[in-house]
C-alpha positions as YAML, in Angstrom:
chain: A
units: angstrom
residues:
- id: 1
  name: VAL
  ca: [17.82, 9.73, 13.29]
- id: 2
  name: GLN
  ca: [19.23, 7.90, 10.16]
- id: 3
  name: LEU
  ca: [19.68, 9.53, 7.15]
- id: 4
  name: GLN
  ca: [19.80, 6.62, 4.24]
- id: 5
  name: ALA
  ca: [21.64, 7.71, 0.89]
- id: 6
  name: SER
  ca: [21.16, 5.94, -2.06]
- id: 7
  name: GLY
  ca: [21.83, 6.09, -5.97]
- id: 8
  name: GLY
  ca: [25.02, 5.88, -6.53]
- id: 9
  name: GLY
  ca: [26.29, 3.37, -9.01]
- id: 10
  name: LEU
  ca: [29.10, 3.83, -12.08]
- id: 11
  name: VAL
  ca: [28.24, 6.22, -14.98]
- id: 12
  name: GLN
  ca: [30.14, 7.53, -18.10]
- id: 13
  name: ALA
  ca: [31.61, 10.68, -17.95]
- id: 14
  name: GLY
  ca: [29.11, 13.61, -18.84]
- id: 15
  name: GLY
  ca: [26.32, 11.02, -17.81]
- id: 16
  name: SER
  ca: [24.43, 11.99, -14.69]
- id: 17
  name: LEU
  ca: [22.42, 10.14, -11.72]
- id: 18
  name: ARG
  ca: [20.70, 11.08, -9.14]
- id: 19
  name: LEU
  ca: [21.10, 10.86, -5.74]
- id: 20
  name: SER
  ca: [18.46, 10.41, -2.47]
- id: 21
  name: CYS
  ca: [18.65, 10.69, 1.12]
- id: 22
  name: GLU
  ca: [15.75, 9.91, 3.36]
- id: 23
  name: ALA
  ca: [15.68, 10.52, 6.97]
- id: 24
  name: SER
  ca: [13.86, 9.20, 9.40]
- id: 25
  name: GLY
  ca: [13.35, 9.27, 13.43]
- id: 26
  name: ARG
  ca: [12.38, 13.32, 13.97]
- id: 27
  name: THR
  ca: [11.14, 15.85, 12.30]
- id: 28
  name: PHE
  ca: [12.93, 17.14, 9.94]
- id: 29
  name: ALA
  ca: [11.24, 20.80, 9.96]
- id: 30
  name: GLY
  ca: [13.30, 23.85, 9.99]
- id: 31
  name: TYR
  ca: [16.58, 21.60, 9.01]
- id: 32
  name: VAL
  ca: [19.38, 22.19, 6.80]
- id: 33
  name: MET
  ca: [20.75, 18.94, 4.58]
- id: 34
  name: GLY
  ca: [23.71, 18.79, 2.84]
- id: 35
  name: TRP
  ca: [26.03, 17.25, 0.73]
- id: 36
  name: PHE
  ca: [29.22, 15.84, 0.90]
- id: 37
  name: ARG
  ca: [31.58, 14.19, -0.72]
- id: 38
  name: GLN
  ca: [34.97, 12.37, -0.12]
- id: 39
  name: ALA
  ca: [37.17, 10.97, -2.84]
- id: 40
  name: PRO
  ca: [40.10, 8.96, -2.17]
- id: 41
  name: GLY
  ca: [42.81, 10.11, -0.89]
- id: 42
  name: LYS
  ca: [41.11, 13.15, -0.27]
- id: 43
  name: GLU
  ca: [39.54, 15.30, 2.72]
- id: 44
  name: ARG
  ca: [35.71, 15.31, 2.82]
- id: 45
  name: GLU
  ca: [34.44, 18.30, 0.88]
- id: 46
  name: PHE
  ca: [31.26, 20.09, 0.87]
- id: 47
  name: VAL
  ca: [28.83, 20.01, -2.47]
- id: 48
  name: GLY
  ca: [25.83, 21.75, -1.36]
- id: 49
  name: ALA
  ca: [22.71, 22.48, 1.04]
- id: 50
  name: ILE
  ca: [19.33, 23.16, 1.02]
- id: 51
  name: THR
  ca: [17.15, 25.23, 3.42]
- id: 52
  name: TRP
  ca: [14.12, 23.41, 4.59]
- id: 53
  name: SER
  ca: [11.51, 25.25, 2.38]
- id: 54
  name: GLY
  ca: [13.75, 24.80, -0.42]
- id: 55
  name: GLY
  ca: [13.94, 28.81, -0.69]
- id: 56
  name: SER
  ca: [18.19, 28.61, -0.19]
- id: 57
  name: THR
  ca: [20.80, 26.71, -2.03]
- id: 58
  name: TYR
  ca: [24.55, 26.71, -1.26]
- id: 59
  name: TYR
  ca: [26.98, 25.08, -3.45]
- id: 60
  name: ALA
  ca: [30.81, 24.61, -3.99]
- id: 61
  name: ASP
  ca: [32.27, 26.27, -7.15]
- id: 62
  name: SER
  ca: [32.64, 22.84, -8.69]
- id: 63
  name: VAL
  ca: [29.63, 21.86, -8.76]
- id: 64
  name: LYS
  ca: [27.65, 24.84, -9.98]
- id: 65
  name: GLY
  ca: [25.53, 24.76, -12.73]
- id: 66
  name: ARG
  ca: [25.84, 21.25, -13.25]
- id: 67
  name: PHE
  ca: [24.37, 19.80, -9.83]
- id: 68
  name: THR
  ca: [20.51, 20.63, -8.23]
- id: 69
  name: ILE
  ca: [19.44, 20.03, -4.99]
- id: 70
  name: SER
  ca: [15.92, 19.52, -4.15]
- id: 71
  name: ARG
  ca: [13.95, 18.67, -1.23]
- id: 72
  name: ASP
  ca: [10.58, 16.65, -0.74]
- id: 73
  name: ASN
  ca: [9.17, 17.22, 3.17]
- id: 74
  name: ALA
  ca: [6.52, 15.24, 2.56]
- id: 75
  name: LYS
  ca: [8.71, 12.25, 2.27]
- id: 76
  name: ASN
  ca: [11.81, 13.63, 4.34]
- id: 77
  name: THR
  ca: [14.00, 13.18, 1.35]
- id: 78
  name: VAL
  ca: [16.51, 15.34, -0.07]
- id: 79
  name: TYR
  ca: [17.62, 14.71, -3.66]
- id: 80
  name: LEU
  ca: [20.84, 15.68, -5.60]
- id: 81
  name: GLN
  ca: [20.60, 15.70, -9.48]
- id: 82
  name: MET
  ca: [24.36, 15.10, -10.70]
- id: 83
  name: ASN
  ca: [24.12, 16.16, -14.33]
- id: 84
  name: SER
  ca: [27.94, 16.57, -16.57]
- id: 85
  name: LEU
  ca: [29.47, 13.98, -14.54]
- id: 86
  name: ARG
  ca: [33.45, 14.59, -14.84]
- id: 87
  name: ARG
  ca: [35.89, 11.81, -13.27]
- id: 88
  name: GLU
  ca: [36.69, 13.99, -11.00]
- id: 89
  name: ASP
  ca: [33.66, 13.82, -9.14]
- id: 90
  name: THR
  ca: [34.43, 10.15, -8.41]
- id: 91
  name: ALA
  ca: [33.17, 9.86, -4.48]
- id: 92
  name: VAL
  ca: [31.09, 8.61, -1.88]
- id: 93
  name: TYR
  ca: [28.58, 10.89, -1.48]
- id: 94
  name: PHE
  ca: [27.39, 12.02, 2.03]
- id: 95
  name: CYS
  ca: [23.86, 13.59, 2.93]
- id: 96
  name: ALA
  ca: [23.77, 15.51, 6.41]
- id: 97
  name: ALA
  ca: [21.37, 17.56, 8.63]
- id: 98
  name: THR
  ca: [21.55, 19.81, 10.69]
- id: 99
  name: PRO
  ca: [19.42, 22.48, 12.39]
- id: 100
  name: TYR
  ca: [18.93, 25.90, 10.70]
- id: 101
  name: ARG
  ca: [21.39, 28.56, 12.89]
- id: 102
  name: ARG
  ca: [22.32, 32.39, 12.41]
- id: 103
  name: GLY
  ca: [25.98, 32.51, 11.59]
- id: 104
  name: TYR
  ca: [26.20, 29.27, 9.82]
- id: 105
  name: TYR
  ca: [27.65, 28.83, 6.22]
- id: 106
  name: PHE
  ca: [26.13, 25.71, 6.11]
- id: 107
  name: LYS
  ca: [29.51, 24.35, 3.90]
- id: 108
  name: PHE
  ca: [31.36, 22.68, 6.92]
- id: 109
  name: ASP
  ca: [31.15, 19.46, 7.84]
- id: 110
  name: TYR
  ca: [31.26, 20.60, 11.79]
- id: 111
  name: GLU
  ca: [28.29, 22.06, 11.19]
- id: 112
  name: PHE
  ca: [26.07, 19.23, 10.33]
- id: 113
  name: ASN
  ca: [24.70, 17.29, 13.84]
- id: 114
  name: TYR
  ca: [23.59, 13.72, 11.34]
- id: 115
  name: TRP
  ca: [25.43, 12.07, 8.79]
- id: 116
  name: GLY
  ca: [24.17, 9.04, 6.53]
- id: 117
  name: GLN
  ca: [26.24, 6.41, 5.30]
- id: 118
  name: GLY
  ca: [27.51, 7.19, 1.96]
- id: 119
  name: THR
  ca: [27.28, 5.83, -1.23]
- id: 120
  name: LEU
  ca: [29.54, 5.67, -3.83]
- id: 121
  name: VAL
  ca: [29.75, 7.58, -7.70]
- id: 122
  name: THR
  ca: [32.08, 6.68, -9.72]
- id: 123
  name: VAL
  ca: [32.70, 8.24, -13.03]
- id: 124
  name: SER
  ca: [34.20, 6.64, -15.70]
- id: 125
  name: SER
  ca: [35.98, 7.89, -19.14]
...
């Protein structure tokens, strides 16, 4: 199982970026896909997640209204559209996947089984 994140780069504050995460190696039907990030010197934190159908999305308060998660199941790909970027959004962004389970919040990294390698997003002032 592989998750390949891409789309990171350098962007000015107020700008936008779209990250992609392509999954391969198995079918991800029924899987929840998530995004996490880790800033220098800080712990990894939840950004957002989306269910297989796309009917449910979850976001960290810090990104609500600015970031949008979507997925294309035919391509086994999940996207993270990031708008109105701020310097504090600078981090390595990771995608992750886990089977849907009742009782999970899909906001904690221990809930996710598979992880991508990360892509760096740098927001300059």
